[in-house]
CSV table of N, CA and C in Angstrom, one decimal:
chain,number,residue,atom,x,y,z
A,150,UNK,N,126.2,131.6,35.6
A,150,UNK,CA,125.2,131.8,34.6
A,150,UNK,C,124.0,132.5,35.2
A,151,UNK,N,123.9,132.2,36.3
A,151,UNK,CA,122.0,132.7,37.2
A,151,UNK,C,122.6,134.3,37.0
A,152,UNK,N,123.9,134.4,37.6
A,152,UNK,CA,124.1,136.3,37.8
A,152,UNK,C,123.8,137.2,36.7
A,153,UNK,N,124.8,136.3,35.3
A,153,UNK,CA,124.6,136.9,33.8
A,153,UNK,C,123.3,137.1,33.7
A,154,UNK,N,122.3,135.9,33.7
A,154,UNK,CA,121.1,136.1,33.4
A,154,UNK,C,120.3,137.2,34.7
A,155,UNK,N,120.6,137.5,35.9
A,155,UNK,CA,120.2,138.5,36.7
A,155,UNK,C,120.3,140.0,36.4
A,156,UNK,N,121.7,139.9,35.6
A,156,UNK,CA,122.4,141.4,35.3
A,156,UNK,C,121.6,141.8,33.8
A,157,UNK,N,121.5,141.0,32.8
A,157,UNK,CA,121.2,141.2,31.7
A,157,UNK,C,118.9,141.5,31.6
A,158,UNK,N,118.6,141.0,32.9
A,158,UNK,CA,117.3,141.5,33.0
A,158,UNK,C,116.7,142.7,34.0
A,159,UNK,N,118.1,143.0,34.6
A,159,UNK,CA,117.8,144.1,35.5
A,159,UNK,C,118.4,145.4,34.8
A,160,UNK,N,119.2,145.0,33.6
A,160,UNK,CA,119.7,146.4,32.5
A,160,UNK,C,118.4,146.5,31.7
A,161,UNK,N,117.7,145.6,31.8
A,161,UNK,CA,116.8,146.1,30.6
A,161,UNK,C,115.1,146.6,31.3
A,162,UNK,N,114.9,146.5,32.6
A,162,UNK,CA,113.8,147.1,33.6
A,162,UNK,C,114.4,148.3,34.5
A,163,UNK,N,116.1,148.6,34.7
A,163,UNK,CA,116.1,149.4,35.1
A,163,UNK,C,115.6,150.9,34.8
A,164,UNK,N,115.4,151.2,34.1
A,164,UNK,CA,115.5,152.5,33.6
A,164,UNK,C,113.6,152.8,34.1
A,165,UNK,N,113.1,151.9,34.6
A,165,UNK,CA,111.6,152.2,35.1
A,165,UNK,C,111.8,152.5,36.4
A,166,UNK,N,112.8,152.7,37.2
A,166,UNK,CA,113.2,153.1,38.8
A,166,UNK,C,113.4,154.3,38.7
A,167,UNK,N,112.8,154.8,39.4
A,167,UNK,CA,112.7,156.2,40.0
A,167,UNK,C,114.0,156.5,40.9
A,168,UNK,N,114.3,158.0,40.8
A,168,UNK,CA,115.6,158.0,41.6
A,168,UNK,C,116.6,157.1,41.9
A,169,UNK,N,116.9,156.5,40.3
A,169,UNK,CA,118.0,155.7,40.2
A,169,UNK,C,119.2,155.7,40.4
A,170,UNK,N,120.1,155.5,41.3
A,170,UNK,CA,122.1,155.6,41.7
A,170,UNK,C,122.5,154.6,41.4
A,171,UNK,N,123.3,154.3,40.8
A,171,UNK,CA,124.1,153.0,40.9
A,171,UNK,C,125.6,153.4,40.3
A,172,UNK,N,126.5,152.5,40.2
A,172,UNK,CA,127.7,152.6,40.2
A,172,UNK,C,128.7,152.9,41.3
A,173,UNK,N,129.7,153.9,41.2
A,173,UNK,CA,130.5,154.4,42.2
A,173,UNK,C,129.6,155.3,43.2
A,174,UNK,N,128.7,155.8,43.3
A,174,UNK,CA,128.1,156.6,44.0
A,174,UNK,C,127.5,155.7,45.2
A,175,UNK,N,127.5,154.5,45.0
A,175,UNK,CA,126.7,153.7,46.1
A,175,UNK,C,127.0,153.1,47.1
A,176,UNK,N,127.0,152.8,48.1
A,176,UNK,CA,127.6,151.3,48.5
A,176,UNK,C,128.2,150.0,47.8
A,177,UNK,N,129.6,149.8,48.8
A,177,UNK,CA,129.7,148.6,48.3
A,177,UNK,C,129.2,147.5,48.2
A,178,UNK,N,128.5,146.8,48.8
A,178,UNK,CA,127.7,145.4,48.2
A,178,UNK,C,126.5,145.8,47.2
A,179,UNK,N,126.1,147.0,46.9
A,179,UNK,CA,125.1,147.6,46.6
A,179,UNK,C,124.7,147.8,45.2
A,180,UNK,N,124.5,147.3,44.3
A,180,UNK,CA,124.4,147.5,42.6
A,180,UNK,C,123.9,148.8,42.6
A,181,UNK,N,122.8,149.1,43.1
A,181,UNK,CA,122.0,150.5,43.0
A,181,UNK,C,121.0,150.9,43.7
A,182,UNK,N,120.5,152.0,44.0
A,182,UNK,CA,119.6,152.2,45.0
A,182,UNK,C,118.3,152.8,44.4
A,183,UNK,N,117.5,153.0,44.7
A,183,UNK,CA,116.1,153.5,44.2
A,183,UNK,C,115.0,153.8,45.0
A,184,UNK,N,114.2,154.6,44.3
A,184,UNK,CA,112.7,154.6,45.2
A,184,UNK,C,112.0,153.0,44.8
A,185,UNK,N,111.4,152.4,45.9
A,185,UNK,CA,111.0,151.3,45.5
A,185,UNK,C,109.5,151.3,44.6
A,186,UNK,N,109.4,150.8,43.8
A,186,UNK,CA,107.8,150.4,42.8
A,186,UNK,C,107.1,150.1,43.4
A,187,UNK,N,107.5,148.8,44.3
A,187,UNK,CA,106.3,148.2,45.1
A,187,UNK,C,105.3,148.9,46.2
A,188,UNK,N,106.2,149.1,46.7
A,188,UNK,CA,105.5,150.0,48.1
A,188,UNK,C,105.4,152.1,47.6
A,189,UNK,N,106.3,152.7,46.4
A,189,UNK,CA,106.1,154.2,46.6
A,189,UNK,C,106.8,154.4,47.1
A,190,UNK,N,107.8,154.2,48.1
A,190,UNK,CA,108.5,154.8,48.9
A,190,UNK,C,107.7,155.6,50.2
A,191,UNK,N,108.6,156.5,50.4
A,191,UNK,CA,108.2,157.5,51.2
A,191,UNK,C,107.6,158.4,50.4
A,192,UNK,N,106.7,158.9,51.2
A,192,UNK,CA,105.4,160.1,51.0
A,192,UNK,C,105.9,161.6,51.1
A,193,UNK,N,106.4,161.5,52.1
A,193,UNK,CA,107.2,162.9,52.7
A,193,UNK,C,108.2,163.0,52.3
A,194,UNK,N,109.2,162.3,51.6
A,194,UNK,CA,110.5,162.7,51.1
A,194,UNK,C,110.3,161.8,49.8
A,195,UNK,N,109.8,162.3,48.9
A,195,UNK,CA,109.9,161.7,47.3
A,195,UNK,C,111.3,161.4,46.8
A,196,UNK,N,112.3,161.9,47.2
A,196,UNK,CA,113.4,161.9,46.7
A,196,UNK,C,114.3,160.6,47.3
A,197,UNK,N,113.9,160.0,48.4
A,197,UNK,CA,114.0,159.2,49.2
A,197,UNK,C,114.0,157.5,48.7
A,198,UNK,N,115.3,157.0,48.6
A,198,UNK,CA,115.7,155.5,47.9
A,198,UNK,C,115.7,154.8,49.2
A,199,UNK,N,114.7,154.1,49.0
A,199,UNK,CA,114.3,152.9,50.0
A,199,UNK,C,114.4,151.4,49.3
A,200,UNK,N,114.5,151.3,48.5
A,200,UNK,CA,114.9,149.9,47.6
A,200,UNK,C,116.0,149.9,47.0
A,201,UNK,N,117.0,148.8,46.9
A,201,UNK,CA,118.2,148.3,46.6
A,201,UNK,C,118.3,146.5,45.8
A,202,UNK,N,119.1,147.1,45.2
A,202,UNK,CA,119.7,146.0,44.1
A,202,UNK,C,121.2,145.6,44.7
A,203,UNK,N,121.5,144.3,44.9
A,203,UNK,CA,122.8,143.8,45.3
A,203,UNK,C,122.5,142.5,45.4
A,204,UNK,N,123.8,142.1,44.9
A,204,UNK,CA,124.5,140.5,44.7
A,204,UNK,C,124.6,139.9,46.0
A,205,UNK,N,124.2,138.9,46.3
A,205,UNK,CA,124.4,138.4,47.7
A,205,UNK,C,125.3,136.9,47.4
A,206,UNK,N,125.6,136.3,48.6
A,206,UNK,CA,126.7,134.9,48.2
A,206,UNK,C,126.2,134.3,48.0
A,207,UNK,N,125.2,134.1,47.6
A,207,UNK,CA,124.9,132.8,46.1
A,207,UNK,C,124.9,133.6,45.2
A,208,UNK,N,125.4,134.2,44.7
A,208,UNK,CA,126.0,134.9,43.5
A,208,UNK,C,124.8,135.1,42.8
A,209,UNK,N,123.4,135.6,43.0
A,209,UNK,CA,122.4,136.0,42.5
A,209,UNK,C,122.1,137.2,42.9
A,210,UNK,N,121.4,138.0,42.2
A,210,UNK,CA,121.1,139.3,42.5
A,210,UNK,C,120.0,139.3,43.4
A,211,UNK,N,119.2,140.6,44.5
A,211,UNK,CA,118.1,140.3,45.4
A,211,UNK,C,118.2,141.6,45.1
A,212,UNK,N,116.3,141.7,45.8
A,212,UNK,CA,116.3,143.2,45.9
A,212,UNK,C,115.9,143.1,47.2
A,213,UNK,N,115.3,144.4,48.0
A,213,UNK,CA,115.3,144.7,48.9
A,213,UNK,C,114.5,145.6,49.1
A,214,UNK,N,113.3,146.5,49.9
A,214,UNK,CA,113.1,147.4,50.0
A,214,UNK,C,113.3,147.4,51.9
A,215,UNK,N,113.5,148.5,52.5
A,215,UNK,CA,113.9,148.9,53.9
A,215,UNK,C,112.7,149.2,54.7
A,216,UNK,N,111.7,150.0,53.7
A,216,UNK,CA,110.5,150.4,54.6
A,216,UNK,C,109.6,149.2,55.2
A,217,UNK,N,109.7,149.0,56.4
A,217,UNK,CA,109.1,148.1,57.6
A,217,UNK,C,107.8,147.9,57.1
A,218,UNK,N,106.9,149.1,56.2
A,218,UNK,CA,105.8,148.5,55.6
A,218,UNK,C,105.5,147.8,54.6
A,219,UNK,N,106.7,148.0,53.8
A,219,UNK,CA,106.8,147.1,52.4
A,219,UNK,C,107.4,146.0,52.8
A,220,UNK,N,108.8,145.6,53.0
A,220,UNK,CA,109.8,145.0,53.7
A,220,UNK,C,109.9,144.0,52.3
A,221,UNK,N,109.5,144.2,51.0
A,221,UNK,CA,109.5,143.6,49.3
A,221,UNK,C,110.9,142.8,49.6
A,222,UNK,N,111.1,141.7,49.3
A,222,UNK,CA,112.1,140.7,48.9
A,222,UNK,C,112.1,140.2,47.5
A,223,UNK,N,113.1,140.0,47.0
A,223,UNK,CA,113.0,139.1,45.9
A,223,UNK,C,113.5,139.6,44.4
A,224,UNK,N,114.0,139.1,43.5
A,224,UNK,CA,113.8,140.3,42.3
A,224,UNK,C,113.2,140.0,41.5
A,225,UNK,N,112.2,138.8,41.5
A,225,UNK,CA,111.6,138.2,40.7
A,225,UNK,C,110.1,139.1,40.6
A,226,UNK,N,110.0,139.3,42.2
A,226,UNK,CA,109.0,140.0,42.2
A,226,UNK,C,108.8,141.7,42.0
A,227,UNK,N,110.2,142.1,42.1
A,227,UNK,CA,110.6,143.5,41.6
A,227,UNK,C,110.1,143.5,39.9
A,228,UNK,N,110.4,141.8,39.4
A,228,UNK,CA,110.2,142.5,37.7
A,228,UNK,C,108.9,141.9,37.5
A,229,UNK,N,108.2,141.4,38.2
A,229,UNK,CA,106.9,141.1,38.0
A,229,UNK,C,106.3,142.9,38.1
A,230,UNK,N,106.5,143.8,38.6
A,230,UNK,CA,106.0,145.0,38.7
A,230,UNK,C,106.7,146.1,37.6
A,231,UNK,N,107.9,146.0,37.4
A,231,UNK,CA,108.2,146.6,36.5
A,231,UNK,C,107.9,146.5,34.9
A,232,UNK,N,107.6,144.7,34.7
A,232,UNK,CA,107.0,144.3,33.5
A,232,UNK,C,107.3,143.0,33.5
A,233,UNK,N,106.2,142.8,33.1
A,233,UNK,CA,105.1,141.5,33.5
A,233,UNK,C,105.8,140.5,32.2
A,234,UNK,N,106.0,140.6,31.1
A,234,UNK,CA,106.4,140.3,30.2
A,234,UNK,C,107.6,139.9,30.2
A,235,UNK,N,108.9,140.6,30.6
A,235,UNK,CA,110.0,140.6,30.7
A,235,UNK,C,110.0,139.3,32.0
A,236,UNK,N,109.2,139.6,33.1
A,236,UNK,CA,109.4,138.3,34.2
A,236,UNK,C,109.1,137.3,33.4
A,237,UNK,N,108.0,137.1,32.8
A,237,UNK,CA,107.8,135.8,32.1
A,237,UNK,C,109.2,135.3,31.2
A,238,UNK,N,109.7,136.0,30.8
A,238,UNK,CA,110.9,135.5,30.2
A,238,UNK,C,112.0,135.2,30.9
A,239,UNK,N,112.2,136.1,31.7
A,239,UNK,CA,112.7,135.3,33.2
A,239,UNK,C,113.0,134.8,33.8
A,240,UNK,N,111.6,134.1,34.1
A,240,UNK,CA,111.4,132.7,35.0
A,240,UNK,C,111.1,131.4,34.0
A,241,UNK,N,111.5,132.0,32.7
A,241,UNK,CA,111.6,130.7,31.7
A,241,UNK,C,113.3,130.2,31.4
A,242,UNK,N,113.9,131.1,31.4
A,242,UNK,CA,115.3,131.6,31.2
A,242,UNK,C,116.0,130.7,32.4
A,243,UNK,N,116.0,131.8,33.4
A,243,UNK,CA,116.6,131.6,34.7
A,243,UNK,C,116.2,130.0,35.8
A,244,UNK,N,114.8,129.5,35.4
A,244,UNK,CA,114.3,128.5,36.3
A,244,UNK,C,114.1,126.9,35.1
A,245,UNK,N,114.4,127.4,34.4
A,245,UNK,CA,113.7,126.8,32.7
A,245,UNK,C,112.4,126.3,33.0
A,246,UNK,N,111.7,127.2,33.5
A,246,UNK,CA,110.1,126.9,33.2
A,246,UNK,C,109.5,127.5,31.5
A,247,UNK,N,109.0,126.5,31.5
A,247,UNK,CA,107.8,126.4,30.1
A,247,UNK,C,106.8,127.2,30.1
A,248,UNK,N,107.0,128.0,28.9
A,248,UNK,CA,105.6,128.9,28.7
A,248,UNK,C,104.6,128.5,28.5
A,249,UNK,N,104.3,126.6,28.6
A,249,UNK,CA,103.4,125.8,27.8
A,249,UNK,C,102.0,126.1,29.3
A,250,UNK,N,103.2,126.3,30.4
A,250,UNK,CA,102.0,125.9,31.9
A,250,UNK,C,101.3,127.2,31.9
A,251,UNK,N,100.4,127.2,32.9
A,251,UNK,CA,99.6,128.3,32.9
A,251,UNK,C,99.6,129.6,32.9
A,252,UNK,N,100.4,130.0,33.8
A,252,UNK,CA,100.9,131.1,34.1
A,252,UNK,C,101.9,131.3,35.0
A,253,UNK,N,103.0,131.2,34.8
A,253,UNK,CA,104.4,131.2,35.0
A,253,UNK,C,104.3,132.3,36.8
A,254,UNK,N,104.0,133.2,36.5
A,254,UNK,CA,103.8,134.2,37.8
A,254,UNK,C,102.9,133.7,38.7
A,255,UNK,N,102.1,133.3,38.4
A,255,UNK,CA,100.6,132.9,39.3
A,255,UNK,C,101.6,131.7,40.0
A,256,UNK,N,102.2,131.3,39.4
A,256,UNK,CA,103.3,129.8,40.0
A,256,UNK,C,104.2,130.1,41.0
A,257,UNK,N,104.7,130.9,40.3
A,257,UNK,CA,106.0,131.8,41.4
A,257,UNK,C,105.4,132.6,42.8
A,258,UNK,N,104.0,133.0,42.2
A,258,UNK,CA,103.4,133.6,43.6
A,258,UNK,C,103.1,132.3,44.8
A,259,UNK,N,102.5,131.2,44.3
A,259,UNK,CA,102.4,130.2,44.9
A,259,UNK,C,103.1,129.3,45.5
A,260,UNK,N,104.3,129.4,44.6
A,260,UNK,CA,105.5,128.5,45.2
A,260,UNK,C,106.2,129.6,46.5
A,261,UNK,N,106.0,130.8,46.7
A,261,UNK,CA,106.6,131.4,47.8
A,261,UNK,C,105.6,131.4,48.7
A,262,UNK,N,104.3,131.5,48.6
A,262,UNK,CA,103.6,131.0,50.1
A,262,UNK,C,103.8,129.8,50.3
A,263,UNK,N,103.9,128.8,49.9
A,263,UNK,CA,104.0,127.5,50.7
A,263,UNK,C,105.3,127.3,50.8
A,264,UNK,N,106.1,128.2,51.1
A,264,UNK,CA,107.7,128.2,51.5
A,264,UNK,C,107.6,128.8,52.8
């Protein structure tokens, strides 16, 4: 169920990725590749996909970016940047957190530093 609910919120934020590949064209473990949101990418090659989408063995989706200065984990925090809105739904969905608490994101930010 975590994957359905991973695949069905990463169809609906994808289309905000820049230099988007996915399908047959990509690696195998690899859903899709992209310029990453968080970090920009590379400066000197715009064209250049440094962030990836792929299923890992807990059968949840992760993202990834490669550049040493970003080094972005997570995909929760991929859709915190893509839309803020859509995470909230999210991490109500996928964790069954309550919209009733404060701020759902401010939570998730906090719960990964004291990890």
């Amino acid at each position: 169920m975590s994957y359905a609910i991973d695949i069905k919120y990463w169809s609906l934020v994808k289309h905000k990725c820049e230099n988007l590949i996915e399908g047959e064209r990509v690696k195998f473990p690899t859903l899709a590749q992209f310029k990453c949101p968080v970090c920009g990418g590379s400066k000197s090659d715009p064209k250049e996909r440094t962030a990836g989408i792929f299923k890992g063995r807990d059968n949840q989706v992760h993202f990834q970016c490669q550049r040493q200065k970003c080094q972005s984990k997570g995909f929760g925090k991929l859709m915190k940047v893509l839309n803020v809105q859509l995470a909230r739904e999210y991490y109500e969905k996928k964790y069954h957190w309550k919209s009733k608490r404060t701020d759902i994101l401010l939570m998730h930010d906090k719960r990964q530093a004291s990890e």
